[in-house]
Amino acid sequence: GDTVKIKGPFVMFLLEEQEKNIILLAGGIGVTPFRCMIHYATDKKLANKIAVFYSNKKPEDIAFREEFDSLVKKNKNIKIIYTVTRPEESQQWHGAIGRIDANMIRQHADDINALYYVAGPPAMVDTMVAIVKEMGIPQNRIKIERFVGY
């Protein structure tokens, strides 16, 4: 019999289909909205070039990995760069190591002058936004979603 007030959602975090190049920067479970975007782009056979940079502590923490790998095989316009920050704590890892940074983005993105989406823990989102701005990307080309409380 309790009363509950619910507000939201407040963010319009939707894939901009008219954008030629899109870069998705995710930390941990912040990749969840990007999963939907990748499925959407694949199902609709969109021509957008999408580069996903996905950071986790350990390879075992990578959510949806098999699903993402399958989608990459179906959609030649999607590239996923997994990176881990603590490879020594887990199974053998042969992928990228370290946090997402400007050098990693430049190395793997087709065009850094893309539309950026950033999702993950607040501190990670703030760091990614600062990095992207330092790369010369204006604020209006950066969309963010902070995942709090997990």
Coordinates of N, CA and C in Angstrom, one line a residue, residues 28-138:
G28 N 32.3 -0.9 -17.9 CA 31.5 -1.8 -17.2 C 30.1 -2.0 -17.8
I29 N 29.1 -2.0 -16.9 CA 27.8 -2.3 -17.4 C 27.2 -1.1 -18.1
G30 N 27.9 0.0 -18.2 CA 27.6 1.2 -19.0 C 27.4 0.8 -20.5
V31 N 27.9 -0.4 -20.9 CA 27.8 -0.8 -22.3 C 26.3 -1.2 -22.6
T32 N 25.5 -1.3 -21.7 CA 24.1 -1.8 -21.9 C 23.3 -1.0 -23.0
P33 N 23.3 0.4 -22.9 CA 22.6 1.1 -24.0 C 23.2 0.9 -25.4
F34 N 24.5 0.7 -25.4 CA 25.2 0.5 -26.6 C 24.9 -0.9 -27.3
R35 N 24.6 -1.8 -26.4 CA 24.2 -3.1 -26.9 C 22.9 -2.9 -27.8
C36 N 22.0 -2.2 -27.3 CA 20.8 -1.9 -28.0 C 21.1 -1.1 -29.3
M37 N 21.9 -0.2 -29.3 CA 22.3 0.6 -30.5 C 22.9 -0.3 -31.5
I38 N 23.8 -1.2 -31.1 CA 24.5 -2.1 -32.0 C 23.5 -3.0 -32.7
H39 N 22.6 -3.6 -31.9 CA 21.5 -4.4 -32.4 C 20.7 -3.7 -33.4
Y40 N 20.3 -2.5 -33.1 CA 19.5 -1.6 -33.9 C 20.2 -1.4 -35.3
A41 N 21.4 -0.9 -35.2 CA 22.2 -0.7 -36.4 C 22.3 -1.9 -37.3
T42 N 22.5 -3.0 -36.7 CA 22.6 -4.3 -37.4 C 21.3 -4.7 -38.0
D43 N 20.3 -4.7 -37.2 CA 18.9 -5.1 -37.7 C 18.4 -4.2 -38.9
K44 N 18.7 -2.9 -38.8 CA 18.3 -2.0 -39.8 C 19.2 -1.9 -41.0
K45 N 20.4 -2.6 -40.8 CA 21.4 -2.5 -41.9 C 21.9 -1.1 -42.2
L46 N 22.1 -0.3 -41.1 CA 22.5 1.1 -41.2 C 24.0 1.1 -41.7
A47 N 24.3 2.2 -42.4 CA 25.6 2.4 -42.9 C 26.6 3.1 -42.0
N48 N 26.1 3.4 -40.8 CA 27.0 4.1 -39.8 C 28.2 3.3 -39.5
K49 N 29.3 3.9 -39.4 CA 30.6 3.3 -38.9 C 30.6 3.5 -37.4
I50 N 30.5 2.4 -36.7 CA 30.4 2.5 -35.2 C 31.7 1.8 -34.6
A51 N 32.4 2.5 -33.8 CA 33.5 2.0 -33.1 C 33.2 2.0 -31.6
V52 N 33.2 0.8 -31.0 CA 32.9 0.7 -29.5 C 34.2 0.4 -28.8
F53 N 34.5 1.3 -27.8 CA 35.6 1.1 -26.9 C 35.0 0.7 -25.6
Y54 N 35.4 -0.5 -25.1 CA 34.7 -1.1 -23.9 C 35.7 -1.5 -22.9
S55 N 35.7 -0.8 -21.8 CA 36.7 -1.1 -20.7 C 36.2 -1.8 -19.5
N56 N 36.9 -2.8 -19.1 CA 36.6 -3.5 -17.9 C 37.8 -3.8 -17.1
K57 N 37.7 -4.2 -15.8 CA 38.8 -4.6 -15.0 C 39.5 -5.8 -15.5
K58 N 38.7 -6.9 -15.7 CA 39.2 -8.2 -16.1 C 38.4 -8.7 -17.3
P59 N 39.0 -9.6 -18.1 CA 38.2 -10.2 -19.3 C 36.9 -10.8 -18.9
E60 N 36.9 -11.4 -17.7 CA 35.7 -12.1 -17.2 C 34.5 -11.1 -17.0
D61 N 34.9 -9.8 -16.8 CA 33.8 -8.8 -16.5 C 33.2 -8.3 -17.8
I62 N 33.7 -8.7 -18.9 CA 33.1 -8.1 -20.2 C 31.7 -8.7 -20.4
A63 N 30.7 -7.8 -20.3 CA 29.3 -8.2 -20.5 C 29.0 -8.3 -22.0
F64 N 28.2 -9.3 -22.4 CA 27.7 -9.5 -23.7 C 28.8 -9.8 -24.7
R65 N 30.0 -10.3 -24.3 CA 31.1 -10.4 -25.2 C 30.8 -11.3 -26.4
E66 N 30.2 -12.5 -26.1 CA 29.9 -13.4 -27.3 C 28.9 -12.8 -28.2
E67 N 27.9 -12.1 -27.6 CA 26.9 -11.5 -28.4 C 27.5 -10.4 -29.3
F68 N 28.4 -9.6 -28.7 CA 29.0 -8.5 -29.5 C 29.9 -9.1 -30.6
D69 N 30.6 -10.1 -30.3 CA 31.5 -10.8 -31.3 C 30.6 -11.3 -32.5
S70 N 29.5 -11.8 -32.2 CA 28.6 -12.3 -33.2 C 28.0 -11.2 -34.0
L71 N 27.7 -10.1 -33.4 CA 27.2 -8.9 -34.2 C 28.3 -8.3 -35.1
V72 N 29.5 -8.3 -34.6 CA 30.6 -7.8 -35.4 C 30.7 -8.6 -36.7
K73 N 30.5 -9.9 -36.6 CA 30.6 -10.8 -37.8 C 29.4 -10.5 -38.8
K74 N 28.3 -10.1 -38.2 CA 27.1 -9.8 -39.1 C 27.2 -8.4 -39.7
N75 N 27.9 -7.4 -39.0 CA 27.9 -6.0 -39.4 C 29.3 -5.5 -39.6
K76 N 29.7 -5.4 -40.8 CA 31.1 -5.0 -41.1 C 31.4 -3.5 -40.7
N77 N 30.3 -2.8 -40.4 CA 30.5 -1.4 -40.0 C 30.7 -1.2 -38.5
I78 N 30.7 -2.3 -37.7 CA 30.9 -2.2 -36.3 C 32.3 -2.8 -35.9
K79 N 33.0 -2.1 -35.1 CA 34.3 -2.5 -34.6 C 34.2 -2.4 -33.0
I80 N 34.6 -3.4 -32.3 CA 34.6 -3.4 -30.9 C 36.1 -3.6 -30.4
I81 N 36.5 -2.6 -29.6 CA 37.8 -2.7 -29.0 C 37.6 -2.9 -27.5
Y82 N 37.9 -4.1 -27.0 CA 37.9 -4.5 -25.6 C 39.2 -4.1 -25.0
T83 N 39.1 -3.5 -23.8 CA 40.4 -3.2 -23.0 C 40.1 -3.6 -21.6
V84 N 41.2 -4.1 -20.9 CA 41.1 -4.4 -19.5 C 42.2 -3.7 -18.8
T85 N 41.8 -3.3 -17.5 CA 42.8 -2.5 -16.7 C 43.5 -3.4 -15.7
R86 N 43.1 -4.6 -15.5 CA 43.8 -5.5 -14.5 C 44.0 -6.9 -15.1
P87 N 44.7 -7.0 -16.2 CA 44.8 -8.3 -16.9 C 45.5 -9.4 -16.0
E88 N 46.4 -8.9 -15.1 CA 47.1 -9.8 -14.2 C 46.2 -10.6 -13.2
E89 N 45.0 -10.1 -13.0 CA 44.1 -10.8 -12.1 C 43.2 -11.9 -12.7
S90 N 43.5 -12.2 -13.9 CA 42.6 -13.2 -14.5 C 43.3 -14.1 -15.5
Q91 N 42.4 -14.7 -16.4 CA 42.9 -15.6 -17.4 C 43.8 -14.8 -18.4
Q92 N 44.5 -15.5 -19.2 CA 45.4 -14.9 -20.2 C 44.6 -14.0 -21.1
W93 N 45.1 -12.8 -21.3 CA 44.5 -11.8 -22.1 C 45.4 -11.3 -23.2
H94 N 44.9 -11.2 -24.4 CA 45.7 -10.8 -25.6 C 45.2 -9.5 -26.2
G95 N 44.2 -8.9 -25.6 CA 43.7 -7.7 -26.2 C 44.4 -6.4 -25.6
A96 N 43.7 -5.3 -25.8 CA 44.2 -4.0 -25.3 C 44.2 -4.0 -23.8
I97 N 45.2 -3.3 -23.3 CA 45.4 -3.2 -21.8 C 45.4 -1.7 -21.4
G98 N 44.7 -1.4 -20.4 CA 44.7 0.0 -19.9 C 43.4 0.7 -20.1
R99 N 43.3 1.9 -19.6 CA 42.1 2.6 -19.7 C 42.0 3.2 -21.1
I100 N 40.8 3.5 -21.5 CA 40.5 4.2 -22.8 C 41.2 5.5 -22.8
D101 N 42.0 5.9 -23.8 CA 42.6 7.2 -23.8 C 42.6 7.7 -25.3
A102 N 43.1 8.9 -25.4 CA 43.1 9.5 -26.8 C 43.9 8.7 -27.8
N103 N 45.0 8.2 -27.3 CA 45.8 7.4 -28.3 C 45.1 6.1 -28.7
M104 N 44.4 5.5 -27.8 CA 43.6 4.3 -28.2 C 42.5 4.6 -29.2
I105 N 41.8 5.7 -28.9 CA 40.8 6.2 -29.8 C 41.3 6.5 -31.2
R106 N 42.4 7.2 -31.2 CA 43.0 7.6 -32.5 C 43.5 6.3 -33.3
Q107 N 44.0 5.4 -32.6 CA 44.6 4.2 -33.2 C 43.5 3.3 -33.8
H108 N 42.3 3.3 -33.2 CA 41.3 2.3 -33.7 C 40.1 2.9 -34.4
A109 N 39.8 4.2 -34.2 CA 38.7 4.9 -34.9 C 39.0 5.2 -36.3
D110 N 38.0 5.1 -37.2 CA 38.1 5.5 -38.6 C 38.2 7.0 -38.7
D111 N 37.5 7.7 -37.9 CA 37.4 9.1 -37.9 C 37.2 9.6 -36.5
I112 N 38.1 10.3 -35.9 CA 37.9 10.8 -34.5 C 36.9 12.0 -34.5
N113 N 36.6 12.6 -35.6 CA 35.6 13.7 -35.6 C 34.2 13.1 -35.8
A114 N 33.9 12.3 -34.9 CA 32.6 11.5 -34.9 C 31.7 12.1 -33.8
L115 N 30.5 11.5 -33.7 CA 29.6 11.8 -32.6 C 30.0 10.8 -31.5
Y116 N 30.2 11.3 -30.3 CA 30.6 10.4 -29.2 C 29.4 10.2 -28.2
Y117 N 29.3 8.9 -27.8 CA 28.4 8.6 -26.7 C 29.3 8.0 -25.6
V118 N 29.1 8.4 -24.4 CA 29.9 7.9 -23.3 C 28.9 7.4 -22.2
A119 N 29.1 6.2 -21.7 CA 28.3 5.6 -20.7 C 29.1 4.8 -19.7
G120 N 28.8 4.9 -18.4 CA 29.5 4.1 -17.4 C 29.4 4.8 -16.1
P121 N 30.3 4.4 -15.2 CA 30.3 5.1 -13.8 C 30.6 6.6 -14.0
P122 N 30.1 7.4 -13.1 CA 30.3 8.8 -13.2 C 31.7 9.3 -13.4
A123 N 32.7 8.7 -12.6 CA 34.1 9.2 -12.8 C 34.6 8.8 -14.1
M124 N 34.3 7.6 -14.6 CA 34.7 7.2 -16.0 C 34.2 8.1 -17.0
V125 N 32.9 8.5 -16.9 CA 32.2 9.3 -17.9 C 32.9 10.7 -17.9
D126 N 33.1 11.3 -16.7 CA 33.8 12.6 -16.6 C 35.2 12.6 -17.3
T127 N 35.9 11.5 -17.0 CA 37.3 11.4 -17.6 C 37.2 11.3 -19.1
M128 N 36.3 10.4 -19.6 CA 36.2 10.3 -21.1 C 35.8 11.6 -21.7
V129 N 34.8 12.3 -21.1 CA 34.4 13.6 -21.7 C 35.6 14.5 -21.8
A130 N 36.4 14.6 -20.7 CA 37.6 15.5 -20.7 C 38.6 15.1 -21.8
I131 N 38.8 13.8 -22.0 CA 39.7 13.3 -23.0 C 39.2 13.7 -24.4
V132 N 37.9 13.4 -24.6 CA 37.3 13.7 -25.9 C 37.4 15.2 -26.2
K133 N 37.1 16.1 -25.2 CA 37.2 17.5 -25.4 C 38.6 17.9 -25.7
E134 N 39.6 17.3 -25.0 CA 41.0 17.6 -25.3 C 41.4 17.2 -26.8
M135 N 40.7 16.3 -27.3 CA 40.9 15.9 -28.7 C 40.3 16.9 -29.7
G136 N 39.6 17.9 -29.2 CA 39.0 18.9 -30.0 C 37.6 18.7 -30.4
I137 N 36.9 17.8 -29.7 CA 35.5 17.5 -30.0 C 34.6 18.4 -29.2
P138 N 33.7 19.2 -29.8 CA 32.9 20.1 -29.0 C 31.9 19.4 -28.2

